[in-house]
Amino acid sequence: DTGVSQDPRHKITKRGQNVTFRCDPISEHNRLYWYRQTLGQGPEFLTYFQNEAQLEKSRLLSDRFSAERPKGSFSTLEIQRTEQGDSAMYLCASSLVVFEQFFGPGTRLTVL
Amino acid sequence: AQKITQTQPGMFVQEKEAVTLDCTYDTSDPSYGLFWYKQPSSGEMIFLIYQGSYDQQNATEGRYSLNFQKARKSANLVISASQLGDSAMYFCAMREGGSGNTGKLIFGQGTTLQVKP
């Protein structure tokens, strides 16, 4: 049994570049969440998928951010024209029911 | 508005002793769930324990128990017999709504726990 996996674990990029992160949820989980965590803070909700449908997006998810979950399996989070303020840990979580969420190891993004 | 408050930025505990991490919440939804997660320095969020708003008994999972006081809107985490490996950041989180809700979590700011040998 594998947990939630995320790739890459670390990403360093220059301001203005595009980056894409991948999340592979636990195989039978139909719910998938993206969160962002800045240093010293708790995670903040970004977006939610149920199967392939993106059902909720936070106001934190500006036009430069886009997320997909084709075929209800893995998910990608893309950030276009990165800014230094995008530097954070991006966490993915999945669940089958609402009273549990299992998190992946996160992708740490550093924008120079 | 929904909110989670953790008022202890840092806590120390002696190995083998018990420690309580505080969490208060604010919501107008009668159906909600409360979670505690542990985040070691490696960064991964590890699920510890869950309490539903309609659960009659306090949740327990091994050395972890949740002291749920609904009227006070508090959901404190109690760790018994602390171990050195318990040193980490601990987050309290809340989900509003029942099974039809998205299930997104609202997190507190966290408490850093250090266990002394």
Coordinates of C-alpha atoms in Angstrom, one line a residue:
Chain A
D1 CA 0.0 0.0 0.0
T2 CA 1.5 3.3 -1.1
G3 CA 0.6 6.7 0.3
V4 CA 0.2 10.0 -1.4
S5 CA 3.2 10.8 -3.5
Q6 CA 4.4 14.2 -4.9
D7 CA 7.0 15.1 -7.5
P8 CA 9.3 16.8 -7.4
R9 CA 10.1 17.1 -3.7
H10 CA 12.1 20.3 -4.2
K11 CA 12.0 22.9 -7.0
I12 CA 14.2 26.0 -7.4
T13 CA 13.2 28.3 -10.2
K14 CA 13.8 31.8 -11.3
R15 CA 11.1 34.5 -11.1
G16 CA 9.0 34.5 -14.2
Q17 CA 9.4 30.8 -15.0
N18 CA 6.6 28.3 -15.1
V19 CA 6.6 25.3 -12.8
T20 CA 4.4 22.2 -12.6
F21 CA 3.9 19.8 -9.7
R22 CA 2.4 16.4 -9.7
C23 CA 0.4 14.6 -7.0
D24 CA -0.5 10.9 -7.1
P25 CA -3.2 10.1 -4.5
I26 CA -3.9 6.9 -2.8
S27 CA -5.4 4.7 -5.5
E28 CA -9.0 4.4 -4.4
H29 CA -9.4 7.9 -3.1
N30 CA -11.8 10.1 -5.2
R31 CA -11.2 13.3 -3.2
L32 CA -8.0 15.3 -3.8
Y33 CA -6.9 18.6 -2.2
W34 CA -4.0 21.1 -2.7
Y35 CA -2.8 23.2 0.1
R36 CA 0.0 25.8 0.4
Q37 CA 2.1 26.2 3.5
T38 CA 4.4 29.2 4.1
L39 CA 7.2 29.1 6.7
G40 CA 5.8 29.0 10.3
Q41 CA 2.2 28.9 9.2
G42 CA -0.5 26.2 8.9
P43 CA -1.4 24.9 5.5
E44 CA -4.0 27.0 3.5
F45 CA -6.5 25.4 1.2
L46 CA -6.0 26.0 -2.5
T47 CA -8.4 23.7 -4.4
Y48 CA -10.5 20.5 -4.3
F49 CA -11.2 17.8 -6.8
Q50 CA -13.9 15.1 -6.6
N51 CA -12.9 12.6 -9.2
E52 CA -12.0 14.7 -12.2
A53 CA -14.2 17.7 -11.3
Q54 CA -12.6 20.7 -9.7
L55 CA -15.4 21.7 -7.3
E56 CA -13.8 24.4 -5.2
K57 CA -11.0 27.0 -5.6
S58 CA -9.7 29.4 -3.0
R59 CA -9.3 33.1 -3.6
L60 CA -5.6 32.3 -3.0
L61 CA -5.5 30.6 -6.4
S62 CA -4.8 33.5 -8.7
D63 CA -5.1 33.4 -12.5
R64 CA -1.4 32.3 -12.6
F65 CA -2.4 29.0 -10.9
S66 CA -4.1 26.1 -12.6
A67 CA -4.9 22.6 -11.4
E68 CA -6.1 19.6 -13.2
R69 CA -7.0 16.0 -12.4
P70 CA -7.5 14.2 -15.7
K71 CA -9.5 11.0 -15.5
G72 CA -9.7 11.4 -11.7
S73 CA -6.3 10.0 -11.1
F74 CA -3.2 12.0 -10.6
S75 CA -3.3 15.8 -10.3
T76 CA -1.1 18.6 -11.5
L77 CA -0.7 22.1 -10.2
E78 CA 0.9 24.6 -12.5
I79 CA 2.1 28.1 -11.6
Q80 CA 2.8 30.5 -14.4
R81 CA 5.2 33.4 -14.2
T82 CA 6.3 32.6 -10.7
E83 CA 6.9 35.3 -8.2
Q84 CA 9.0 35.3 -5.0
G85 CA 5.8 35.2 -3.0
D86 CA 5.0 31.8 -4.4
S87 CA 7.8 30.3 -2.4
A88 CA 6.2 27.8 -0.1
M89 CA 5.5 24.1 0.5
Y90 CA 2.8 22.8 -1.7
L91 CA 0.9 19.9 -0.1
C92 CA -1.4 17.4 -1.7
A93 CA -3.9 15.3 0.2
S94 CA -6.4 12.7 -0.7
S95 CA -9.3 11.0 1.0
L96 CA -12.2 8.6 0.4
V97 CA -14.5 10.0 3.1
V98 CA -14.6 13.5 4.7
F99 CA -13.3 12.4 8.1
E100 CA -9.8 11.7 6.9
Q101 CA -7.2 13.3 4.7
F102 CA -3.8 11.8 4.0
F103 CA -1.1 14.1 3.0
G104 CA 1.9 13.6 0.7
P105 CA 5.4 14.7 1.5
G106 CA 5.0 18.1 -0.2
T107 CA 6.9 20.0 -2.9
R108 CA 9.0 22.8 -1.6
L109 CA 9.2 25.6 -4.1
T110 CA 11.9 28.3 -4.0
V111 CA 11.6 31.2 -6.4
L112 CA 14.8 33.2 -6.8
Chain B
A1 CA -16.3 32.9 10.3
Q2 CA -14.6 29.5 10.7
K3 CA -11.3 29.8 12.6
I4 CA -8.9 27.7 14.5
T5 CA -6.7 29.2 17.2
Q6 CA -3.6 27.6 18.7
T7 CA -2.3 30.0 21.4
Q8 CA 0.9 28.1 22.3
P9 CA 3.7 28.8 19.7
G10 CA 6.1 26.5 21.6
M11 CA 5.9 23.9 24.3
F12 CA 8.5 21.8 26.2
V13 CA 7.8 18.5 27.9
Q14 CA 10.0 16.0 29.8
E15 CA 10.3 12.6 28.2
K16 CA 7.7 10.1 29.6
E17 CA 5.4 12.9 30.9
A18 CA 2.0 13.9 29.4
V19 CA 1.5 17.2 27.6
T20 CA -1.7 19.0 26.4
L21 CA -1.7 21.1 23.3
D22 CA -4.5 23.7 23.1
C23 CA -6.9 24.3 20.3
T24 CA -10.0 26.4 20.1
Y25 CA -12.3 26.7 17.1
D26 CA -15.1 28.9 15.9
T27 CA -17.9 27.8 13.6
S28 CA -21.6 28.3 13.2
D29 CA -22.1 25.0 11.5
P30 CA -23.5 22.3 13.8
S31 CA -21.8 19.6 11.8
Y32 CA -18.0 19.7 11.8
G33 CA -14.9 17.6 12.4
L34 CA -11.7 18.3 14.2
F35 CA -8.3 16.9 13.3
W36 CA -4.8 16.9 14.7
Y37 CA -1.8 16.5 12.5
K38 CA 1.9 16.1 13.4
Q39 CA 4.5 17.7 11.1
P40 CA 8.1 16.6 11.7
S41 CA 11.0 18.5 10.3
S42 CA 10.8 16.4 7.1
G43 CA 7.6 18.3 6.3
E44 CA 5.0 15.5 5.9
M45 CA 1.7 16.0 7.6
I46 CA 0.9 12.9 9.7
F47 CA -2.8 12.3 10.7
L48 CA -3.1 11.7 14.4
I49 CA -6.7 11.8 15.5
Y50 CA -10.2 12.8 14.5
Q51 CA -13.3 14.0 16.5
G52 CA -16.7 14.5 14.9
S53 CA -19.0 17.2 16.4
Y54 CA -21.7 14.6 17.1
D55 CA -19.4 12.1 18.7
Q56 CA -20.4 11.4 22.3
Q57 CA -17.0 10.2 23.5
N58 CA -13.6 11.8 23.2
A59 CA -11.5 10.2 20.5
T60 CA -8.4 8.2 21.4
E61 CA -5.7 6.7 19.3
G62 CA -2.9 5.0 21.2
R63 CA -1.0 7.6 23.2
Y64 CA -3.1 10.4 21.7
S65 CA -6.5 11.5 23.0
L66 CA -8.6 14.5 22.2
N67 CA -10.2 16.4 25.0
F68 CA -13.4 17.7 23.2
Q69 CA -15.3 20.3 25.1
K70 CA -18.1 21.4 22.7
A71 CA -19.6 24.2 24.8
R72 CA -16.2 25.8 25.1
K73 CA -15.4 25.1 21.5
S74 CA -12.1 23.5 22.4
A75 CA -10.4 20.4 21.1
N76 CA -7.1 19.9 23.0
L77 CA -4.7 17.1 22.1
V78 CA -3.3 15.1 25.0
I79 CA -0.1 13.1 24.4
S80 CA 0.7 10.7 27.1
A81 CA 4.1 9.2 27.9
S82 CA 6.0 11.6 25.6
Q83 CA 8.8 10.2 23.5
L84 CA 11.7 12.0 21.9
G85 CA 10.2 11.2 18.5
D86 CA 7.2 13.3 19.4
S87 CA 9.2 16.5 18.9
A88 CA 7.5 18.2 15.9
M89 CA 5.0 20.8 14.9
Y90 CA 1.4 20.0 15.7
F91 CA -1.6 21.4 13.9
C92 CA -5.2 21.5 14.8
A93 CA -7.6 21.6 11.9
M94 CA -11.4 21.8 11.3
R95 CA -13.7 20.6 8.5
E96 CA -17.1 22.2 8.3
G97 CA -20.2 20.4 7.1
G98 CA -21.2 16.8 6.8
S99 CA -20.5 14.2 4.1
G100 CA -21.8 16.4 1.3
N101 CA -19.2 19.1 2.1
T102 CA -15.9 19.3 0.2
G103 CA -14.0 18.4 3.3
K104 CA -11.4 21.1 3.0
L105 CA -9.5 21.8 6.2
I106 CA -8.9 25.0 8.0
F107 CA -5.7 24.9 10.0
G108 CA -4.4 26.7 13.1
Q109 CA -0.9 28.2 13.2
G110 CA 0.6 25.3 15.0
T111 CA 2.4 24.5 18.2
T112 CA 6.1 23.4 18.2
L113 CA 6.6 20.6 20.8
Q114 CA 10.1 19.8 22.1
V115 CA 10.5 16.7 24.2
K116 CA 13.5 16.8 26.6
P117 CA 15.4 13.7 27.5

